[in-house]
Tab-separated table of C-alpha atoms in Angstrom:
chain	number	residue	atom	x	y	z
A	1	MET	CA	67.590	45.261	65.318
A	2	HIS	CA	67.009	48.809	66.540
A	3	SER	CA	69.314	50.111	63.825
A	4	LYS	CA	67.445	48.321	61.018
A	5	LEU	CA	64.068	49.531	62.264
A	6	ASN	CA	65.355	53.080	62.528
A	7	TYR	CA	66.566	53.092	58.942
A	8	ILE	CA	63.332	51.561	57.651
A	9	PHE	CA	61.321	54.185	59.531
A	10	LEU	CA	63.522	57.031	58.357
A	11	PHE	CA	63.263	55.783	54.777
A	12	CYS	CA	59.489	56.091	55.050
A	13	ILE	CA	59.810	59.614	56.446
A	14	LEU	CA	62.227	60.615	53.713
A	15	PHE	CA	59.768	59.333	51.160
A	16	LEU	CA	57.044	61.464	52.718
A	17	PHE	CA	59.329	64.485	52.639
A	18	SER	CA	60.118	63.951	48.953
A	19	CYS	CA	63.849	63.401	48.799
A	20	GLY	CA	67.071	62.788	50.660
A	21	LYS	CA	67.994	66.473	50.570
A	22	ASN	CA	65.813	66.836	53.656
A	23	GLU	CA	68.120	64.638	55.728
A	24	PHE	CA	70.299	65.522	58.667
A	25	SER	CA	72.644	63.146	60.478
A	26	LEU	CA	73.437	62.421	64.105
A	27	ASN	CA	76.944	61.059	64.549
A	28	PHE	CA	78.059	59.639	67.888
A	29	ASP	CA	81.761	59.300	68.691
A	30	LEU	CA	81.784	58.593	72.423
A	31	LYS	CA	84.163	56.731	74.711
A	32	GLU	CA	84.669	53.143	73.587
A	33	ASP	CA	83.164	51.584	76.729
A	34	ILE	CA	79.770	53.284	76.156
A	35	THR	CA	77.160	50.881	74.819
A	36	GLU	CA	73.681	52.241	75.335
A	37	ASN	CA	70.343	52.886	73.617
A	38	TYR	CA	69.267	56.524	73.543
A	39	ASN	CA	65.774	57.792	72.809
A	40	VAL	CA	65.705	60.386	70.041
A	41	THR	CA	62.579	62.487	69.559
A	42	TYR	CA	61.886	65.392	67.214
A	43	TYR	CA	59.165	66.879	65.060
A	44	ALA	CA	59.859	66.382	61.342
A	45	THR	CA	58.363	69.436	59.646
A	46	ASP	CA	57.544	70.950	56.301
A	47	ILE	CA	55.554	74.051	55.387
A	48	ASP	CA	52.198	72.303	55.792
A	49	GLY	CA	52.837	70.394	58.996
A	50	GLY	CA	54.771	67.327	60.010
A	51	LEU	CA	54.945	64.351	62.328
A	52	THR	CA	56.649	63.366	65.549
A	53	VAL	CA	59.569	60.998	65.078
A	54	GLN	CA	60.681	58.681	67.864
A	55	ALA	CA	63.810	56.690	67.127
A	56	VAL	CA	66.576	54.933	69.028
A	57	ALA	CA	70.269	55.684	68.674
A	58	SER	CA	71.944	52.344	69.384
A	59	VAL	CA	75.421	53.341	70.480
A	60	ARG	CA	77.804	50.373	70.427
A	61	GLU	CA	81.338	50.794	71.722
A	62	GLY	CA	80.863	54.536	71.481
A	63	LYS	CA	79.791	54.617	67.835
A	64	CYS	CA	76.494	55.244	66.069
A	65	GLN	CA	75.144	57.041	63.039
A	66	LEU	CA	71.468	57.914	62.890
A	67	PRO	CA	69.793	59.724	59.981
A	68	GLY	CA	67.014	62.220	60.512
A	69	ALA	CA	64.587	63.899	58.154
A	70	THR	CA	63.014	67.354	58.161
A	71	LYS	CA	62.437	70.172	55.710
A	72	LEU	CA	62.370	72.932	58.295
A	73	PRO	CA	64.717	73.297	61.303
A	74	THR	CA	63.743	71.283	64.353
A	75	ILE	CA	64.771	70.531	67.922
A	76	VAL	CA	65.976	67.021	68.758
A	77	TYR	CA	65.614	65.697	72.303
A	78	ILE	CA	67.964	62.909	73.412
A	79	THR	CA	67.540	60.949	76.649
A	80	ASP	CA	68.621	57.718	78.242
A	81	ARG	CA	66.639	55.651	80.743
A	82	ASN	CA	67.995	57.703	83.659
A	83	SER	CA	67.547	61.174	82.184
A	84	LYS	CA	65.680	63.790	84.194
A	85	LEU	CA	66.219	66.453	81.541
A	86	PRO	CA	66.902	65.914	77.830
A	87	LEU	CA	69.870	66.919	75.757
A	88	VAL	CA	68.467	69.620	73.456
A	89	VAL	CA	69.943	69.777	69.945
A	90	TYR	CA	69.252	72.087	67.007
A	91	ALA	CA	68.971	70.345	63.620
A	92	LYS	CA	68.293	71.489	60.069
A	93	LYS	CA	68.231	69.762	56.707
A	94	GLY	CA	71.653	68.996	55.347
A	95	GLY	CA	73.206	69.371	58.768
A	96	ARG	CA	75.689	67.054	60.425
A	97	ILE	CA	75.595	66.958	64.216
A	98	ASP	CA	78.530	65.370	66.039
A	99	PHE	CA	78.410	64.107	69.625
A	100	SER	CA	81.493	63.411	71.703
A	101	GLY	CA	82.038	62.618	75.370
A	102	ASN	CA	83.339	60.192	77.956
A	103	GLU	CA	80.133	59.741	79.956
A	104	LYS	CA	76.827	57.960	79.309
A	105	ASP	CA	74.716	60.945	80.330
A	106	PRO	CA	73.817	62.960	77.178
A	107	LEU	CA	73.890	66.220	79.164
A	108	GLU	CA	77.660	65.779	79.517
A	109	TRP	CA	78.327	65.475	75.785
A	110	SER	CA	79.802	68.113	73.514
A	111	VAL	CA	77.653	68.826	70.472
A	112	SER	CA	79.154	70.433	67.385
A	113	GLY	CA	78.122	71.141	63.839
A	114	ASP	CA	76.911	74.726	64.044
A	115	LYS	CA	77.138	77.803	66.261
A	116	ILE	CA	73.824	77.213	68.054
A	117	ASN	CA	74.746	73.714	69.241
A	118	GLU	CA	78.200	74.882	70.274
A	119	GLU	CA	76.683	77.692	72.374
A	120	LEU	CA	74.163	75.300	73.911
A	121	THR	CA	77.066	72.988	74.787
A	122	ALA	CA	78.967	75.840	76.435
A	123	TRP	CA	75.917	76.782	78.534
A	124	ARG	CA	75.289	73.159	79.567
A	125	SER	CA	78.923	72.727	80.523
A	126	GLN	CA	78.774	75.796	82.772
A	127	ASN	CA	75.536	74.646	84.407
A	128	LEU	CA	75.969	70.879	84.315
A	129	LYS	CA	75.636	70.384	88.071
A	130	LEU	CA	72.296	72.228	88.109
A	131	LEU	CA	70.952	70.263	85.139
A	132	LYS	CA	72.018	66.881	86.496
A	133	GLY	CA	70.500	67.748	89.857
A	134	ASN	CA	67.323	68.943	88.133
A	135	ASP	CA	67.130	71.974	90.436
A	136	PRO	CA	64.434	74.108	88.728
A	137	ASP	CA	64.966	77.266	90.789
A	138	SER	CA	68.697	77.336	90.120
A	139	ILE	CA	68.236	76.403	86.454
A	140	ASN	CA	65.796	79.292	86.045
A	141	VAL	CA	68.325	81.693	87.575
A	142	ALA	CA	71.070	80.435	85.238
A	143	ILE	CA	68.822	80.875	82.199
A	144	GLU	CA	67.781	84.343	83.357
A	145	LYS	CA	71.434	85.343	83.583
A	146	PHE	CA	72.083	84.115	80.043
A	147	VAL	CA	68.964	85.736	78.572
A	148	LYS	CA	69.725	89.148	80.097
A	149	SER	CA	73.173	89.091	78.471
A	150	ASN	CA	71.981	87.589	75.150
A	151	GLU	CA	68.560	89.077	74.438
A	152	GLY	CA	68.978	88.798	70.659
A	153	ASN	CA	70.465	85.292	70.624
A	154	PRO	CA	68.149	82.400	69.558
A	155	VAL	CA	69.973	80.197	72.065
A	156	ALA	CA	68.243	82.248	74.771
A	157	THR	CA	64.866	81.386	73.230
A	158	ILE	CA	65.736	77.691	73.069
A	159	LEU	CA	66.834	77.662	76.704
A	160	MET	CA	63.647	79.452	77.779
A	161	LEU	CA	61.380	77.052	75.918
A	162	SER	CA	63.212	73.857	76.803
A	163	TYR	CA	64.659	74.225	80.316
A	164	PHE	CA	63.001	77.210	82.033
A	165	ASN	CA	60.427	75.997	84.572
A	166	LYS	CA	57.507	78.339	83.957
A	167	SER	CA	55.306	76.726	86.615
A	168	ILE	CA	57.426	78.124	89.459
A	169	ASP	CA	57.987	81.601	88.027
A	170	GLU	CA	55.303	82.709	85.587
A	171	ARG	CA	56.079	86.379	86.032
A	172	GLY	CA	59.783	85.875	85.453
A	173	TYR	CA	58.997	83.767	82.400
A	174	ALA	CA	56.761	86.498	80.972
A	175	ASP	CA	59.366	89.201	81.630
A	176	LEU	CA	62.212	87.247	80.040
A	177	MET	CA	60.221	86.212	76.970
A	178	ALA	CA	59.086	89.788	76.477
A	179	SER	CA	62.716	90.978	76.715
A	180	LEU	CA	63.900	88.913	73.732
A	181	LYS	CA	64.901	90.953	70.695
A	182	GLY	CA	65.778	90.614	67.022
A	183	GLU	CA	66.411	87.092	65.781
A	184	ALA	CA	65.658	85.590	69.195
A	185	ARG	CA	62.141	86.967	68.879
A	186	ASP	CA	61.450	85.347	65.505
A	187	LYS	CA	58.279	83.243	65.656
A	188	GLU	CA	60.204	80.499	63.843
A	189	TRP	CA	61.834	79.563	67.166
A	190	LEU	CA	58.422	79.149	68.781
A	191	ARG	CA	57.350	76.926	65.917
A	192	LEU	CA	60.340	74.628	66.011
A	193	MET	CA	60.007	74.362	69.804
A	194	ALA	CA	56.335	73.355	69.304
A	195	ARG	CA	55.218	76.343	71.379
A	196	SER	CA	53.036	78.096	68.804
A	197	ASP	CA	50.404	78.475	71.526
A	198	GLN	CA	52.562	81.195	73.081
A	199	PRO	CA	53.184	84.022	70.612
A	200	PHE	CA	55.630	86.605	71.919
A	201	HIS	CA	53.142	89.464	71.942
A	202	SER	CA	50.695	87.667	74.249
A	203	TYR	CA	52.842	87.164	77.336
A	204	ALA	CA	51.100	88.705	80.338
A	205	TYR	CA	51.100	88.593	84.093
A	206	PRO	CA	48.470	86.451	85.841
A	207	ALA	CA	45.121	88.237	85.980
A	208	LYS	CA	44.381	90.873	88.599
A	209	LEU	CA	41.326	90.457	90.778
A	210	ARG	CA	38.733	93.202	90.755
A	211	SER	CA	35.559	91.347	91.633
A	212	LEU	CA	34.570	87.712	91.535
A	213	VAL	CA	30.959	86.498	91.576
A	214	MET	CA	30.189	82.827	92.228
A	215	ARG	CA	27.432	80.673	93.616
A	216	SER	CA	27.169	80.400	97.372
A	217	LEU	CA	25.362	78.006	99.674
A	218	ASN	CA	22.717	80.195	101.273
A	219	GLU	CA	22.405	83.329	99.174
A	220	GLY	CA	22.512	81.931	95.647
A	221	GLY	CA	25.518	84.081	94.815
A	222	ASP	CA	28.297	85.992	96.533
A	223	THR	CA	30.886	88.548	95.481
A	224	ILE	CA	34.522	89.007	96.378
A	225	CYS	CA	35.644	92.593	95.806
A	226	ILE	CA	39.029	94.267	96.030
A	227	ASN	CA	38.630	97.263	98.332
A	228	GLY	CA	42.148	98.686	98.382
A	229	LYS	CA	42.565	97.757	102.038
A	230	ASN	CA	42.449	93.992	102.524
A	231	PRO	CA	44.340	91.125	100.872
A	232	VAL	CA	42.387	88.120	99.598
A	233	PHE	CA	43.056	84.418	100.194
A	234	LEU	CA	41.437	81.923	97.784
A	235	LEU	CA	41.463	78.145	98.108
A	236	PHE	CA	40.346	76.038	95.128
A	237	TRP	CA	39.419	72.467	96.063
A	238	GLN	CA	37.340	69.382	95.277
A	239	THR	CA	35.655	66.943	97.620
A	240	GLY	CA	38.031	64.191	96.573
A	241	ASN	CA	41.050	65.973	98.081
A	242	SER	CA	42.430	63.600	100.708
A	243	ASP	CA	44.006	66.429	102.718
A	244	ARG	CA	40.981	68.715	102.663
A	245	ASN	CA	40.453	68.524	106.442
A	246	SER	CA	43.942	69.827	107.127
A	247	LEU	CA	43.401	72.626	104.617
A	248	ILE	CA	40.196	73.674	106.365
A	249	ASP	CA	41.891	73.516	109.772
A	250	SER	CA	44.622	75.846	108.501
A	251	ILE	CA	42.066	78.340	107.218
A	252	LYS	CA	40.363	78.245	110.609
A	253	VAL	CA	43.683	79.338	112.114
A	254	LEU	CA	43.849	82.296	109.726
A	255	LYS	CA	40.289	83.257	110.633
A	256	LYS	CA	41.106	83.115	114.308
A	257	ASP	CA	44.255	85.195	113.957
A	258	TYR	CA	42.664	87.990	111.944
A	259	PRO	CA	39.291	89.669	112.602
A	260	ASP	CA	36.723	90.172	109.854
A	261	SER	CA	37.797	93.787	109.303
A	262	VAL	CA	41.196	92.825	107.869
A	263	ARG	CA	40.594	89.552	106.061
A	264	ILE	CA	38.866	88.239	102.972
A	265	ILE	CA	39.072	84.459	102.855
A	266	ALA	CA	37.135	82.245	100.473
A	267	ASP	CA	37.147	78.634	99.388
A	268	ILE	CA	35.872	77.702	95.942
A	269	CYS	CA	34.743	74.152	95.222
A	270	LEU	CA	35.392	72.913	91.694
A	271	ASP	CA	33.088	69.872	91.845
A	272	VAL	CA	30.729	69.576	88.893
A	273	ASP	CA	27.940	68.291	91.172
A	274	SER	CA	26.866	70.452	94.108
A	275	THR	CA	25.857	67.543	96.366
A	276	GLY	CA	29.338	66.758	97.659
A	277	TRP	CA	30.130	70.455	98.052
A	278	ARG	CA	27.036	71.141	100.104
A	279	ASN	CA	27.588	68.116	102.345
A	280	ALA	CA	31.252	68.971	102.910
A	281	ILE	CA	30.826	72.609	103.870
A	282	ARG	CA	27.904	71.873	106.192
A	283	LYS	CA	30.173	69.581	108.193
A	284	ASP	CA	33.430	71.547	108.380
A	285	SER	CA	32.243	74.463	110.579
A	286	LEU	CA	34.295	77.042	108.736
A	287	GLY	CA	31.642	79.561	109.567
A	288	ASP	CA	31.409	82.992	107.990
A	289	SER	CA	34.069	82.632	105.299
A	290	LYS	CA	32.810	82.885	101.754
A	291	ARG	CA	31.839	79.374	100.644
A	292	LEU	CA	31.699	79.400	96.850
A	293	TRP	CA	31.100	76.900	94.052
A	294	ALA	CA	32.148	76.912	90.390
A	295	PRO	CA	30.082	74.160	88.710
A	296	ALA	CA	32.027	74.495	85.443
A	297	SER	CA	35.135	73.504	87.430
A	298	LEU	CA	38.469	74.288	85.743
A	299	VAL	CA	36.724	75.572	82.610
A	300	ASP	CA	34.774	78.238	84.509
A	301	LYS	CA	35.615	81.553	82.804
A	302	ASP	CA	36.834	83.187	86.023
A	303	VAL	CA	38.807	80.123	87.099
A	304	MET	CA	40.449	79.989	83.674
A	305	LYS	CA	41.234	83.705	83.825
A	306	LEU	CA	43.014	83.168	87.132
A	307	ALA	CA	44.927	80.224	85.555
A	308	VAL	CA	44.179	77.670	88.280
A	309	LYS	CA	46.389	74.690	87.453
A	310	ASP	CA	46.093	72.114	90.186
A	311	ILE	CA	43.711	71.030	92.927
A	312	PRO	CA	44.081	72.121	95.658
A	313	PHE	CA	45.398	75.496	94.526
A	314	PHE	CA	45.927	78.762	96.397
A	315	ILE	CA	46.000	82.348	95.164
A	316	VAL	CA	46.779	85.259	97.457
A	317	PHE	CA	46.018	88.779	96.202
A	318	ASP	CA	47.308	92.003	97.673
A	319	SER	CA	44.936	94.854	98.533
A	320	LEU	CA	45.069	96.147	94.948
A	321	GLY	CA	44.157	92.786	93.402
A	322	ASN	CA	47.628	91.768	92.234
A	323	GLN	CA	48.483	88.102	92.561
A	324	SER	CA	51.117	87.903	95.256
A	325	TYR	CA	51.262	84.106	95.570
A	326	ARG	CA	49.857	81.346	93.398
A	327	GLY	CA	50.568	77.656	93.741
A	328	SER	CA	49.870	74.468	95.656
A	329	GLU	CA	51.981	75.081	98.772
A	330	LEU	CA	49.629	75.908	101.663
A	331	SER	CA	52.388	77.029	104.030
A	332	GLU	CA	53.757	79.529	101.488
A	333	ALA	CA	50.282	80.844	100.727
A	334	MET	CA	49.548	81.357	104.429
A	335	THR	CA	52.887	83.054	105.032
A	336	ARG	CA	52.343	85.431	102.140
A	337	TYR	CA	48.807	86.239	103.314
A	338	ARG	CA	49.981	86.966	106.851
A	339	LEU	CA	52.681	89.320	105.596
A	340	LEU	CA	50.195	91.165	103.412
A	341	VAL	CA	47.679	91.506	106.260
A	342	GLU	CA	50.487	93.004	108.323
A	343	GLY	CA	51.029	95.681	105.703
A	344	LYS	CA	53.916	94.364	103.579
A	345	ASP	CA	52.169	94.893	100.247
A	346	SER	CA	55.368	95.568	98.271
A	347	LEU	CA	56.506	91.930	98.313
A	348	PRO	CA	57.543	90.449	94.943
A	349	MET	CA	55.244	87.835	93.453
A	350	THR	CA	55.855	84.220	94.443
A	351	LEU	CA	54.717	81.263	92.333
A	352	ARG	CA	54.947	77.543	92.831
């Protein structure tokens, strides 16, 4: 049944893309005891746009043939019901992609048909344990190693845009993307990876802090300024945070450990309504820390500039306004702040 539906759907796509010359084929020749349905997803493209295709490769006794349709090259993602990371495959019109392997997990398959897929297979084979364990830190390191040795290879771009975990290393991501050269830097790879929102020339480090002006409880407004001497600790929160009390207790510890002369600590509420914010901060006895409010929440221009992603979220700046830590791990943020207060301003940036 899956097979019939797939062919009917692909016939419709081929009709939309004018003719069968825009086909590619996925050919599975796996171990005979493998009978499994695999999800196949890609973006079928032409010059003017395209559509997302979701199909099922019904492998029976190791065999399956599934047609695809696209005018421009595309990336095909293949997963099973247990996949943590997809098998990433490069496809272009007229291409034949062959899969072979003895295991059900797509990450363990060999993919042939062109040089790009063969190089992707070689990299996966070398880093299979990391991929199957879905260890983002180690995967990032493995990709970094490949990129630094293959800066002009499009495979490096594909690995960056499909497997590199940007959320835990934004600075490393920016550095590696900026290091790509030649063919690997062609905007066509961004397009086929559906990452046109990230042109190569725009990669930048997270914003520095110079001064930040926001509403405060008693004075109407308050300013946080970088003075070249003191690091800055910012907590972004909302009243609905279930662990807010523990966050406030931790900040109280920081306040106690460091006198006013060496600390700048502020919490910024991202509630749209000020009522909950006012009630919360009047009860928590945090005292003379800067108690700020951004009524536009995550779309506040300064909050957006600082790229706040989650709630709660912490950003620690060094004395020059560089982001030294950003993420949702309170213990890491506190550790980084303590080290900076104690004069270790040369620490590399940490992101989570």
